[in-house]
Coordinates of C-alpha atoms and ligand atoms in Angstrom, one line a residue:
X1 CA 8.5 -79.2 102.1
X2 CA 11.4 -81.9 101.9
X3 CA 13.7 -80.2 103.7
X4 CA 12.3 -77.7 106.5
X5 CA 15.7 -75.5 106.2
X6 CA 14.6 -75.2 102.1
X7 CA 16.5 -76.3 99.4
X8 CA 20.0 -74.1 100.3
X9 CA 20.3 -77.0 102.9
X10 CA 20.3 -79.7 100.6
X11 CA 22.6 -78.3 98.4
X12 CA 25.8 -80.4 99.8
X13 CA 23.8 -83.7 99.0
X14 CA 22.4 -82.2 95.6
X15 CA 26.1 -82.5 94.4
X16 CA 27.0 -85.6 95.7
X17 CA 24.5 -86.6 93.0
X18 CA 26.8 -85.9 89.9
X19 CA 28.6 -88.4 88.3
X20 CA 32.1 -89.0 89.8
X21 CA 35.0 -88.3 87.4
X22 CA 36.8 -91.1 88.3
X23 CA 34.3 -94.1 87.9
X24 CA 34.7 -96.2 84.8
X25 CA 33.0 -99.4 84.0
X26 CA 35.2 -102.3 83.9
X27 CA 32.4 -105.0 83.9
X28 CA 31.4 -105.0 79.7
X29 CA 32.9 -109.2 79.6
X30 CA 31.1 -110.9 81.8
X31 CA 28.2 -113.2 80.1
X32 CA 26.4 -116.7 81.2
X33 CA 26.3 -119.0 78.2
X34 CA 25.6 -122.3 80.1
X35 CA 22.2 -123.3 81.2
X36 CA 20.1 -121.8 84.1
X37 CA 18.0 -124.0 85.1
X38 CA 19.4 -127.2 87.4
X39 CA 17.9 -130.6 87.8
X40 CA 19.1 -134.1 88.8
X41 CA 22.4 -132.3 90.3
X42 CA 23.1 -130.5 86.9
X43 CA 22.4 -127.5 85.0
X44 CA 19.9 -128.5 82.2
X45 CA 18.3 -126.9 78.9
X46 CA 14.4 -127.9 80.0
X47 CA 12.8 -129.9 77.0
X48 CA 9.2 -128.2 78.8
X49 CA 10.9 -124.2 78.5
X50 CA 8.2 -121.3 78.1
X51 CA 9.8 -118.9 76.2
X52 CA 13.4 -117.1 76.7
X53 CA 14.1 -113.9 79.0
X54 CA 17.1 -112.0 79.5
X55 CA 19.2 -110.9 82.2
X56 CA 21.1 -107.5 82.6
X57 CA 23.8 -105.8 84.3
X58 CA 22.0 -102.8 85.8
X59 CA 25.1 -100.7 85.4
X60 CA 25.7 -101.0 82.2
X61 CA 22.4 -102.6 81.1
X62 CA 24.2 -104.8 79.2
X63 CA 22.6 -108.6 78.6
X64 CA 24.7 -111.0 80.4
X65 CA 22.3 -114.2 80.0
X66 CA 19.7 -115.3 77.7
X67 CA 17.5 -118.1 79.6
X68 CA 14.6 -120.6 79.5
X69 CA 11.8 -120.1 81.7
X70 CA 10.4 -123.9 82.8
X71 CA 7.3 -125.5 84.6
X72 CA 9.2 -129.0 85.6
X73 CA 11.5 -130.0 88.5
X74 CA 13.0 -133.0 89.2
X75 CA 13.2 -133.2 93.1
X76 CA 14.4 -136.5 95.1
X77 CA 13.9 -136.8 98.4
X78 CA 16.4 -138.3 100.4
X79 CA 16.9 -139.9 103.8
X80 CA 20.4 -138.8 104.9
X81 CA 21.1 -135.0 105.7
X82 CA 22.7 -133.1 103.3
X83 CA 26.6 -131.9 104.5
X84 CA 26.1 -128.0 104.5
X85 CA 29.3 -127.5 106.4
X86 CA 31.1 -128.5 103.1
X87 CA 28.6 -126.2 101.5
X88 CA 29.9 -123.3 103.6
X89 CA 33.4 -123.8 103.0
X90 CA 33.2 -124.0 99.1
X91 CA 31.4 -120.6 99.7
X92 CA 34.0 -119.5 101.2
X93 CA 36.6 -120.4 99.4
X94 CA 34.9 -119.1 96.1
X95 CA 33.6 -115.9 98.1
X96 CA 35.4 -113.5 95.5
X97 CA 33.5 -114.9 92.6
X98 CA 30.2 -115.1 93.9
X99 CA 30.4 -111.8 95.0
X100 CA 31.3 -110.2 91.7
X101 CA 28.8 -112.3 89.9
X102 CA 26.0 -111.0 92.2
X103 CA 27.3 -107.5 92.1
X104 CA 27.3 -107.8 88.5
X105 CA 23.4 -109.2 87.8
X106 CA 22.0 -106.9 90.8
X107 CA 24.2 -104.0 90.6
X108 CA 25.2 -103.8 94.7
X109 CA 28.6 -102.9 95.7
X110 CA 31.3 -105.3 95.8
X111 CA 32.0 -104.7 98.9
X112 CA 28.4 -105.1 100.1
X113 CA 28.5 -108.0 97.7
X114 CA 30.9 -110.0 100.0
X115 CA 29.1 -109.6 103.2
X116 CA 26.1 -111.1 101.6
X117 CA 27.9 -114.5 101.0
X118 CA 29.2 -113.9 104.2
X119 CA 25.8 -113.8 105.6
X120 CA 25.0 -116.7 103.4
X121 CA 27.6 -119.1 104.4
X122 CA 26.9 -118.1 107.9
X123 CA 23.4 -119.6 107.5
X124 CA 25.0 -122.9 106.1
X125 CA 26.9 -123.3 108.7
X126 CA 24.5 -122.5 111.2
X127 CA 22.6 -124.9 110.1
X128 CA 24.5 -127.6 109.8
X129 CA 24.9 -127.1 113.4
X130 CA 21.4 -127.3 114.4
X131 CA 20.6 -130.3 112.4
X132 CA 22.2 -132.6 114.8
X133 CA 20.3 -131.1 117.7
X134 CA 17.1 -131.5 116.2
X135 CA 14.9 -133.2 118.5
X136 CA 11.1 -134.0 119.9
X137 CA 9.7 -133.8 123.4
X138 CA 9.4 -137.2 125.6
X139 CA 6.2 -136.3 128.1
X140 CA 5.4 -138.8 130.8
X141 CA 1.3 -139.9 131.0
X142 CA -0.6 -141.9 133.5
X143 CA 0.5 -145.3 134.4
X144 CA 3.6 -145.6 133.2
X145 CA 2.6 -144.6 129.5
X146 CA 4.4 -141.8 127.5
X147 CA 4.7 -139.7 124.4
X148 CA 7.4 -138.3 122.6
X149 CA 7.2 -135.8 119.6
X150 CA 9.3 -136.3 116.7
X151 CA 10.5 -133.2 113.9
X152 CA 9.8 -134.7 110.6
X153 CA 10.6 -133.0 107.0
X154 CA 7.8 -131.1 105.0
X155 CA 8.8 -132.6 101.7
X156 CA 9.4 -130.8 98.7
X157 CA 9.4 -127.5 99.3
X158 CA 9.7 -124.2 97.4
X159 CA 11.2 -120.9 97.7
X160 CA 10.4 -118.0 95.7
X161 CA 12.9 -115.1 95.7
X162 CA 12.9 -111.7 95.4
X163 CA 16.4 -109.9 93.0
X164 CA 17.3 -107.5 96.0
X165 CA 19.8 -110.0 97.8
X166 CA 20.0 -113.3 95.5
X167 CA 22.4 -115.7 96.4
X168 CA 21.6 -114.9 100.5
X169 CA 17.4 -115.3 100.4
X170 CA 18.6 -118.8 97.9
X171 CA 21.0 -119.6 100.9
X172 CA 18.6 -118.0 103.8
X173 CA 15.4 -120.9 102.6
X174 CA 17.6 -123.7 101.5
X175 CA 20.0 -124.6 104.1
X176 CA 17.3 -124.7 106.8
X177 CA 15.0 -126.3 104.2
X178 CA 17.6 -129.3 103.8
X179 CA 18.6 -129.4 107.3
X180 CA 15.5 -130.5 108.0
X181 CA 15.5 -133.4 105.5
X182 CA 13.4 -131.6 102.9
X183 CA 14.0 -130.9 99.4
X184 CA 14.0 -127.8 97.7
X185 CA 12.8 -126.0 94.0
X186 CA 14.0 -122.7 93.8
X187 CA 13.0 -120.0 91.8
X188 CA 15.0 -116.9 91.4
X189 CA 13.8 -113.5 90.6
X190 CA 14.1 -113.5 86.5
X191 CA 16.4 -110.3 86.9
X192 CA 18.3 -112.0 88.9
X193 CA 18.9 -115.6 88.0
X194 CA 22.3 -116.3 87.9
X195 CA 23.9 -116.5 91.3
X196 CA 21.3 -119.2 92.9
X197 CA 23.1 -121.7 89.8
X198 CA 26.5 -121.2 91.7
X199 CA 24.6 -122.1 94.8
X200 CA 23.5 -125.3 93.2
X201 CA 26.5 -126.5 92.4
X202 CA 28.0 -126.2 95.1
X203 CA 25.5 -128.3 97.0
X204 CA 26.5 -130.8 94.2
X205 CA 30.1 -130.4 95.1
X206 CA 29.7 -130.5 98.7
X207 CA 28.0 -134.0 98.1
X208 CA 24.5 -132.9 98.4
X209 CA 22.4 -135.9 96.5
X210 CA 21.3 -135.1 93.0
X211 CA 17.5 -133.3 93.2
X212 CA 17.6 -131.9 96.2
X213 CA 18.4 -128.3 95.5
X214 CA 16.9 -128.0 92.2
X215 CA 16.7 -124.5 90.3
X216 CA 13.5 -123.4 88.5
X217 CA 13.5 -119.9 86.2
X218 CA 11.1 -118.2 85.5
X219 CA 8.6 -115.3 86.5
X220 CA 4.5 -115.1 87.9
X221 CA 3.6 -118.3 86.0
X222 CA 6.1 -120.4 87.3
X223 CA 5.9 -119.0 90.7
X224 CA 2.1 -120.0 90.4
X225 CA 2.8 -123.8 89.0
X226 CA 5.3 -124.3 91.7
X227 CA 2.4 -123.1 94.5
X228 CA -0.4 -124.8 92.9
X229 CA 1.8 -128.5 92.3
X230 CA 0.1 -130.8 94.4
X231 CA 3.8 -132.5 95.1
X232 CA 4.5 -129.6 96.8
X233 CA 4.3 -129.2 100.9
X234 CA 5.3 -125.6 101.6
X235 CA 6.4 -122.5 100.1
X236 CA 8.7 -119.8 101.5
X237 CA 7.9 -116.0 99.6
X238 CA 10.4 -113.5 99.8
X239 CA 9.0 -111.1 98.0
X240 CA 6.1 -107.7 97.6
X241 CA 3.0 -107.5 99.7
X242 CA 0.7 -108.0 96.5
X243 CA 2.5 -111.2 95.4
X244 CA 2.8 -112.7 99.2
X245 CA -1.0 -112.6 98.9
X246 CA -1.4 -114.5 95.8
X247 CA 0.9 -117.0 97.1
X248 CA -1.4 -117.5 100.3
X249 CA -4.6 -117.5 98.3
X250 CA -2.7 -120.2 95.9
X251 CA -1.1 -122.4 98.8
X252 CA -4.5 -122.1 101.3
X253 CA -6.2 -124.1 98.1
X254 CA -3.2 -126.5 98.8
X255 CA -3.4 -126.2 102.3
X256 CA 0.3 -125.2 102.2
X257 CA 2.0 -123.9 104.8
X258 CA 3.7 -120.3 103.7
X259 CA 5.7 -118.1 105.0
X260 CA 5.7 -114.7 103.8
X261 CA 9.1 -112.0 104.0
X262 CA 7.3 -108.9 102.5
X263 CA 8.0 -105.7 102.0
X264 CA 7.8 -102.5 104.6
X265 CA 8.1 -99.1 105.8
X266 CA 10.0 -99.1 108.8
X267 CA 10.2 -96.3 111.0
X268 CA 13.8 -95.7 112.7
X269 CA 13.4 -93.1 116.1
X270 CA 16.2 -91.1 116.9
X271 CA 15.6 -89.3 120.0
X272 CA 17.6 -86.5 121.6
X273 CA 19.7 -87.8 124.1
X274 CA 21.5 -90.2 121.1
X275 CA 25.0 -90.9 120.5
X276 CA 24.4 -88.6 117.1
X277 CA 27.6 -90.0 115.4
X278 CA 25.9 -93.7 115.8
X279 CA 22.7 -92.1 114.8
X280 CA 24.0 -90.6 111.5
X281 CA 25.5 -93.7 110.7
X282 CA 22.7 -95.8 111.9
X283 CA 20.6 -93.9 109.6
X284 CA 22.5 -94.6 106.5
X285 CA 22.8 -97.7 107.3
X286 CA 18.9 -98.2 107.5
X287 CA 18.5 -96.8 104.3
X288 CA 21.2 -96.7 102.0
X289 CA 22.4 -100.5 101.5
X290 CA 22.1 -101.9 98.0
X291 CA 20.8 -98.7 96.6
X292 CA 18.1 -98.9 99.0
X293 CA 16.6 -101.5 97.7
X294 CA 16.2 -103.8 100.9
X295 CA 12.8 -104.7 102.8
X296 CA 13.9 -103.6 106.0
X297 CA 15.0 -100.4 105.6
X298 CA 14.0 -97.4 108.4
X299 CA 13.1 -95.2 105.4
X300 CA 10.6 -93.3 108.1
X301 CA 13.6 -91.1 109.7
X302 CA 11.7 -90.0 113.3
X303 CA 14.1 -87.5 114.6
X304 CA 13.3 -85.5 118.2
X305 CA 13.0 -81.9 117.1
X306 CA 16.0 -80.3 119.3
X307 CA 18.8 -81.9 117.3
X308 CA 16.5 -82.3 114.0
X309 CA 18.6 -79.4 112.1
X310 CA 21.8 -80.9 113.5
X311 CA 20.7 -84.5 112.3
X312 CA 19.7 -83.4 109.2
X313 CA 22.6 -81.5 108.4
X314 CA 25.3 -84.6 109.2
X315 CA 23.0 -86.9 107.2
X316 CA 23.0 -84.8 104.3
X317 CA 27.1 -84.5 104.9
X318 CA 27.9 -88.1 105.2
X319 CA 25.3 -88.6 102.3
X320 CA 27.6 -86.4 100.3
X321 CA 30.7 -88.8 100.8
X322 CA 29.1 -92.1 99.9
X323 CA 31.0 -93.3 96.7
X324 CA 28.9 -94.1 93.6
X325 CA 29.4 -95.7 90.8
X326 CA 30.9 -99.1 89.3
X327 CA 30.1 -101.9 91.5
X328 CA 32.8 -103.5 90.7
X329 CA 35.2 -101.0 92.3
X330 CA 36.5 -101.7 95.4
X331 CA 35.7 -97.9 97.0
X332 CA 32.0 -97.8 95.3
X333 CA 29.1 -97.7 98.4
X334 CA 26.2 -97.6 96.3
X335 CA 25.7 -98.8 92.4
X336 CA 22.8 -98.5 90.4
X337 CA 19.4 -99.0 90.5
X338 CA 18.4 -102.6 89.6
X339 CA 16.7 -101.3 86.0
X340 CA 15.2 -98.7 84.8
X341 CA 11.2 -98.8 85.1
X342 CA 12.4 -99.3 88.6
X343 CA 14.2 -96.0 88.8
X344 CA 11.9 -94.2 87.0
X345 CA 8.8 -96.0 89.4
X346 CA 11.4 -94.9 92.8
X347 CA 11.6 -91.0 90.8
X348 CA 8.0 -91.0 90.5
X349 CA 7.8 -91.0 94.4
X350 CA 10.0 -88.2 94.7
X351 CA 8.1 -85.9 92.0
X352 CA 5.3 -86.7 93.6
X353 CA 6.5 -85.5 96.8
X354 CA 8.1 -82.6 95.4
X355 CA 9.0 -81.4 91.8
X356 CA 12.2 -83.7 92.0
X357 CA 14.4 -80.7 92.4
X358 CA 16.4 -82.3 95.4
X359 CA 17.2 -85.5 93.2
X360 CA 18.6 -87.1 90.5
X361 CA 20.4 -89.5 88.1
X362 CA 24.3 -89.5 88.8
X363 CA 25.6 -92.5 86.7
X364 CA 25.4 -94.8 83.9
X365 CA 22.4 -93.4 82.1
X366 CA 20.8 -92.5 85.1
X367 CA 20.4 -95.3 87.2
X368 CA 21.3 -94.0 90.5
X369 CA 20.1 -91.2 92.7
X370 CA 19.8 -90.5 96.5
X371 CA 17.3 -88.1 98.5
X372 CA 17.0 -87.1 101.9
X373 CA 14.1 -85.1 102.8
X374 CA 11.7 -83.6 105.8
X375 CA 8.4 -85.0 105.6
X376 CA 4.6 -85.8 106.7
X377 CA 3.1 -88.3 107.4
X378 CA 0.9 -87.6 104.9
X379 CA 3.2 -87.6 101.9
X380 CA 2.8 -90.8 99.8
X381 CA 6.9 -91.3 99.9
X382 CA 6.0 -92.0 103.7
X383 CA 3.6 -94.0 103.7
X384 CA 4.7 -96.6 100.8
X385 CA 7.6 -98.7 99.7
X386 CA 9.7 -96.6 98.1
X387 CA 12.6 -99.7 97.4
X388 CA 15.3 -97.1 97.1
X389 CA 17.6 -94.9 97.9
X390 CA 15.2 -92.0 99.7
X391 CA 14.9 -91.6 103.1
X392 CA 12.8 -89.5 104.5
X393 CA 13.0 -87.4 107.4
X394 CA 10.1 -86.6 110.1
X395 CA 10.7 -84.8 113.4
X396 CA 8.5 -85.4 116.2
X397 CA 8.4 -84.4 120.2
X398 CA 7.5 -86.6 122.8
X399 CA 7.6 -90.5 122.9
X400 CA 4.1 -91.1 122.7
X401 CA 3.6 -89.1 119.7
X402 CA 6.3 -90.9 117.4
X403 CA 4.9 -94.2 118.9
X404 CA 1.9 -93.7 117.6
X405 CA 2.8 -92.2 114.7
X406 CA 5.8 -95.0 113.7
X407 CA 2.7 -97.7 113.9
X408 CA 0.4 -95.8 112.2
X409 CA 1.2 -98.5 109.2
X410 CA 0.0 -101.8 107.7
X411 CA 3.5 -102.8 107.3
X412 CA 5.1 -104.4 110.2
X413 CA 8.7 -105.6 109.3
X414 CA 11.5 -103.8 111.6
X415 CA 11.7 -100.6 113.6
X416 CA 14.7 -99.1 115.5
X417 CA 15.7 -97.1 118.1
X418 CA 18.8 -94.4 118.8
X419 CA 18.9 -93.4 122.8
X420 CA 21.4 -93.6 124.9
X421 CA 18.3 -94.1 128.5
X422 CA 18.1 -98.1 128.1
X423 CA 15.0 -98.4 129.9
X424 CA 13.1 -95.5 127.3
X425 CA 14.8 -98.1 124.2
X426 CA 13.6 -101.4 125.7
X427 CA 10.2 -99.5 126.6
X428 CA 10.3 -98.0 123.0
X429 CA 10.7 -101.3 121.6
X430 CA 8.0 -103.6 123.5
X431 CA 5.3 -100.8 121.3
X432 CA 6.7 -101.2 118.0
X433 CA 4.6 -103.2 115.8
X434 CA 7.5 -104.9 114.1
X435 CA 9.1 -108.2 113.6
X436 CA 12.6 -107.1 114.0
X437 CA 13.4 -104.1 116.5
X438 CA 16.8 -102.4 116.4
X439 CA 18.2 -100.8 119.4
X440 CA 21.4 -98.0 118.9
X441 CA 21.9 -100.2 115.7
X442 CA 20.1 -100.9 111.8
X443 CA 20.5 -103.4 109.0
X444 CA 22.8 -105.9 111.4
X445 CA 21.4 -109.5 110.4
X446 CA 23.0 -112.2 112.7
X447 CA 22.4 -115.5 111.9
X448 CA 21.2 -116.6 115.3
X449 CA 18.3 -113.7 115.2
X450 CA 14.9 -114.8 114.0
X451 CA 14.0 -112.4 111.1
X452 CA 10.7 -111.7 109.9
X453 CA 7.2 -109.1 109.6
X454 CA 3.7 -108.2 112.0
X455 CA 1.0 -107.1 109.7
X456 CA 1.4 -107.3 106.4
X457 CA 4.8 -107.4 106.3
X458 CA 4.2 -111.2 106.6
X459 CA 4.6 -114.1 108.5
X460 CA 6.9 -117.2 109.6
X461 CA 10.7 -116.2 110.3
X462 CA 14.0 -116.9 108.4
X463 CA 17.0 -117.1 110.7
X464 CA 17.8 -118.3 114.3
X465 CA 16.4 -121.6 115.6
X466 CA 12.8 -121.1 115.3
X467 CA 12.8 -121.7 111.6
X468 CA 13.7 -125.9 112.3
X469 CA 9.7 -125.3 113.2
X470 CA 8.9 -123.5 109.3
X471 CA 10.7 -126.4 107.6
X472 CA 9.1 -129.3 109.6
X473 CA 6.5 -130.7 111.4
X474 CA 5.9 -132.4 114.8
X475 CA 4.4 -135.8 115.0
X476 CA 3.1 -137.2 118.3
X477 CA 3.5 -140.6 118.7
X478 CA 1.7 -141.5 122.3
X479 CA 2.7 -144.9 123.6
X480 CA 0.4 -147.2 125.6
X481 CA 2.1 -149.1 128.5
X482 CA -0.7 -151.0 130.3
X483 CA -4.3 -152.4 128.7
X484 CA -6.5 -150.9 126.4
X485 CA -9.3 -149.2 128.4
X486 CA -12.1 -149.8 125.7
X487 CA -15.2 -147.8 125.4
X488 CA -17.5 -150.3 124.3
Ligands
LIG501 N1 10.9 -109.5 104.1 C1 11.9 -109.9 103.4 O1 12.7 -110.7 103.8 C2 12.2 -109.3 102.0 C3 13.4 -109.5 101.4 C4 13.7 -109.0 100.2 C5 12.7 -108.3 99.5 N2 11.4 -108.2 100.0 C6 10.4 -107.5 99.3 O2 10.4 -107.8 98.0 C7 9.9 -106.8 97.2 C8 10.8 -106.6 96.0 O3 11.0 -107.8 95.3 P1 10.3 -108.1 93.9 O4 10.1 -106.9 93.2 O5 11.2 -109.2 93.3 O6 8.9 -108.7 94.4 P2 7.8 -109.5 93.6 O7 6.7 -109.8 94.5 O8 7.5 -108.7 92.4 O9 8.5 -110.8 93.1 C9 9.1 -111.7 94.0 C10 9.1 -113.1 93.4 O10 7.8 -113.6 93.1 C11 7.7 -114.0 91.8 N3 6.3 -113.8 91.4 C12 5.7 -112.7 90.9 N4 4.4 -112.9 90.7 C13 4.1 -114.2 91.2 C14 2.9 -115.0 91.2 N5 1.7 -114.5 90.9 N6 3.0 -116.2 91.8 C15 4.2 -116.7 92.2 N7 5.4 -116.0 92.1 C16 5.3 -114.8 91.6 C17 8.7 -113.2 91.0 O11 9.0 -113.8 89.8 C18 9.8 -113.2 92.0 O12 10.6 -114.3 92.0 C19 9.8 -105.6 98.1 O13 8.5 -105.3 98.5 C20 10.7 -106.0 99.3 O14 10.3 -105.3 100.5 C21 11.2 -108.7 101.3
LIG502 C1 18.7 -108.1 106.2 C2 18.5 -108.6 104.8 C3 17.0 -108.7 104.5 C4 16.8 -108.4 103.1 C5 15.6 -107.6 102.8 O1 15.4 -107.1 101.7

């Protein structure tokens, strides 16, 4: 049923599952004995903590840091705009280290591990940028009147993040956030708290004013005291479908603006006429990056049915040569899982799709494994988030079948498209429901590009210039030149 050839076919990928002899952990030292919670410009040991909770490596499973949840935040507003270009040097300078220690708590590649600070210093600097060109409208009236609009700061805002890319969704809502004047609480994921504490320091360091980027751990309940604070004046989700609606029930009480980066189940199209090379690669690329763990992903492989046996069979080679094991290595593609109810949750998909046969654990107590399979639509590893490494492959004949058919979802994050006739891709494109549309490419995350979910993917956007408009609001100030022209 996975695999229309049967399971002979699969049999290249089946042993790219078993553990490679030459792996060997080298990360058992690494542990986090100061605080992680930052206030005031420091780390701090909250007096108001909830309880303790650990954090693991997921290779290993090893605890690397014992911490307090908290409720409080000390947040200062300030007047002057924070220097984020400084922020984006120290990130680069200190690159190496972040990297590893986000590699280490989330289990991603190092290699992959560095292109996400790249991508985070990116936004800093970005940012930095647009801050100065932040500016209103001046709109001329009748008789010598005006009005001009001015971008003003939200206030205290807070950002709620999600373990699959830590230190970049941190970097992704607080450098826009305090572009824009505002400050910002953050709360980490509590399997992945570590990395955002780096990220606070080094706003310290790059002279950001004490209490502006503040650090909050925890888990649901102090996810909900942050939405429910009535200091607060918007929250920014990253984060699953279910939880995205709690926050919008919580902040609509608040009358809080949101916005909501959810989850999905993108479809990627790859239609005959392809570059196939591109295709393959684009293909792993949508599905295969930090264990597969990433909202975007095209885990809905549509693949035209003339070259399906050819596609299938150079996925299922290049699959084979992906390196796995210890993050930390320099030549290791994918790591493991981030822990293990969520491998055994992402296995559960796969048995229930088949009897598992075609998968399995391949390092470290099992906390890795990859599938690639030939579905329906039907299946329940189509139609839901998997969040990991299983991609799924559907074949399909004409264009107005696989439109229908990629759209046929209530998620509505991203969609791509592999076809070498540009006016069939942009066509293609302008009928995907989907926030962020891929052409001949997957999983490339510019700066400059607005990204964000239709449906219930969510709503608002992270990136690009449009998010200046998520972090602030427009007052009108309309200016009277002549008499007042009373009513009564
Ligand atoms: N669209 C995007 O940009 C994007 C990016 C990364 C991940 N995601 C999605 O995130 C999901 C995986 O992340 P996850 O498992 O951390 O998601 P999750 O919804 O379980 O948790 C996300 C965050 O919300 C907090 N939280 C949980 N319950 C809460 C509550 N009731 N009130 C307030 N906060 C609460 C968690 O502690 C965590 O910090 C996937 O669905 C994935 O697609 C989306
Ligand atoms: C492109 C990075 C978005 C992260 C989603 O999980």
């Amino acid at each position: 049923m996975f695999l229309r050839a049967g399971r002979a076919a699969l049999s290249p990928l089946v042993r790219s599952l078993q553990p490679s002899p030459v792996a060997a952990m080298s990360t058992g030292t690494f542990v986090v004995s100061q605080p992680l919670n930052y206030r005031g410009g420091a780390r701090v040991e909250p007096a108001d903590a909830s309880g303790t909770e650990k954090a693991f490596e997921p290779a290993t499973g090893r605890v690397i840091a014992t911490f307090t949840s908290a409720f409080k935040y000390g947040v200062k507003l300030h007047g002057a705009l924070p220097n984020l270009l400084e922020g984006c040097r120290i990130i680069r300078d200190r690159e190496d280290e972040i990297a590893a220690v986000e590699c280490i708590n989330n289990g991603k590649s190092i290699f992959e591990a560095r292109l996400d600070i790249d991508t985070s210093w990116q936004c800093l600097e970005y940012y930095a940028g647009l801050a100065a060109s932040m500016a209103g409208e001046h709109i001329q009236l009748p008789g010598g009147s005006f009005g001009y609009t001015r971008r003003e700061p939200l206030g205290v805002c807070v950002g709620i993040g999600a373990w699959n890319y830590p230190f970049q969704i941190a970097s992704w809502k607080s450098a826009p956030a305090l572009a824009c004047g505002n400050a910002m609480v953050f709360k980490p994921s509590p399997f992945t708290p570590v990395s955002a504490l780096l990220l606070a320091e080094i706003y310290t360091e790059a002279g950001v004013p004490p209490g502006l980027f503040n650090v909050v751990q925890g888990g649901a309940a102090t996810g909900q005291f942050l939405c429910q604070h009535h200091d607060v004046a918007k929250v920014s989700f990253t984060g699953s479908v279910p939880t995205g609606m709690k926050i919008m029930e919580m902040s609509a009480k608040g009358i809080k603006p949101v916005t909501l980066e959810l989850g999905g189940k993108s479809p990627l199209i790859i239609f005959s006429d392809c570059d196939m090379n591109n295709a393959v690669k684009g293909a792993l690329m949508a599905n295969f990056l930090t264990q597969g763990q990433v909202c975007c992903n095209g885990t809905r492989v549509f693949v035209q049915k003339e070259i399906l046996d050819k596609f299938t069979e150079e996925v299922v080679k290049q699959t084979q040569r992906i390196k796995i094991g210890d993050p930390l290595l320099e030549d290791t593609r994918m790591g493991p899982l981030i822990n293990r109810p969520h491998l055994e949750r992402v296995l559960g998909f796969v048995k229930v799709a088949k009897d598992g046969a075609h998968c399995g654990p391949s390092y470290s107590g099992g906390f890795i494994l990859m599938f690639a399979a030939n579905c329906r639509d039907d299946m329940t590893c189509v139609k839901e988030e998997i969040f990991g490494p299983v991609m799924s492959i559907l074949s399909f004949d004409t264009e107005a079948e696989v439109l229908e058919r990629a759209n046929d979802t209530t998620f509505g994050l991203a969609a791509g498209v592999f076809t070498r006739d540009i006016q069939r891709a942009h066509r293609v494109v302008a009928e995907l429901q989907a926030g962020t549309c891929f052409i001949n490419n997957y999983n490339v995350s510019p700066v400059e590009l607005p990204f964000g979910g239709y449906k219930k993917s969510g709503f608002g956007r992270e990136n690009g210039r449009v998010t200046i408009e998520y972090y602030s609001q427009l007052k009108t100030v309309c200016v009277e030149m002549g008499d007042v022209e009373s009513a009564f």
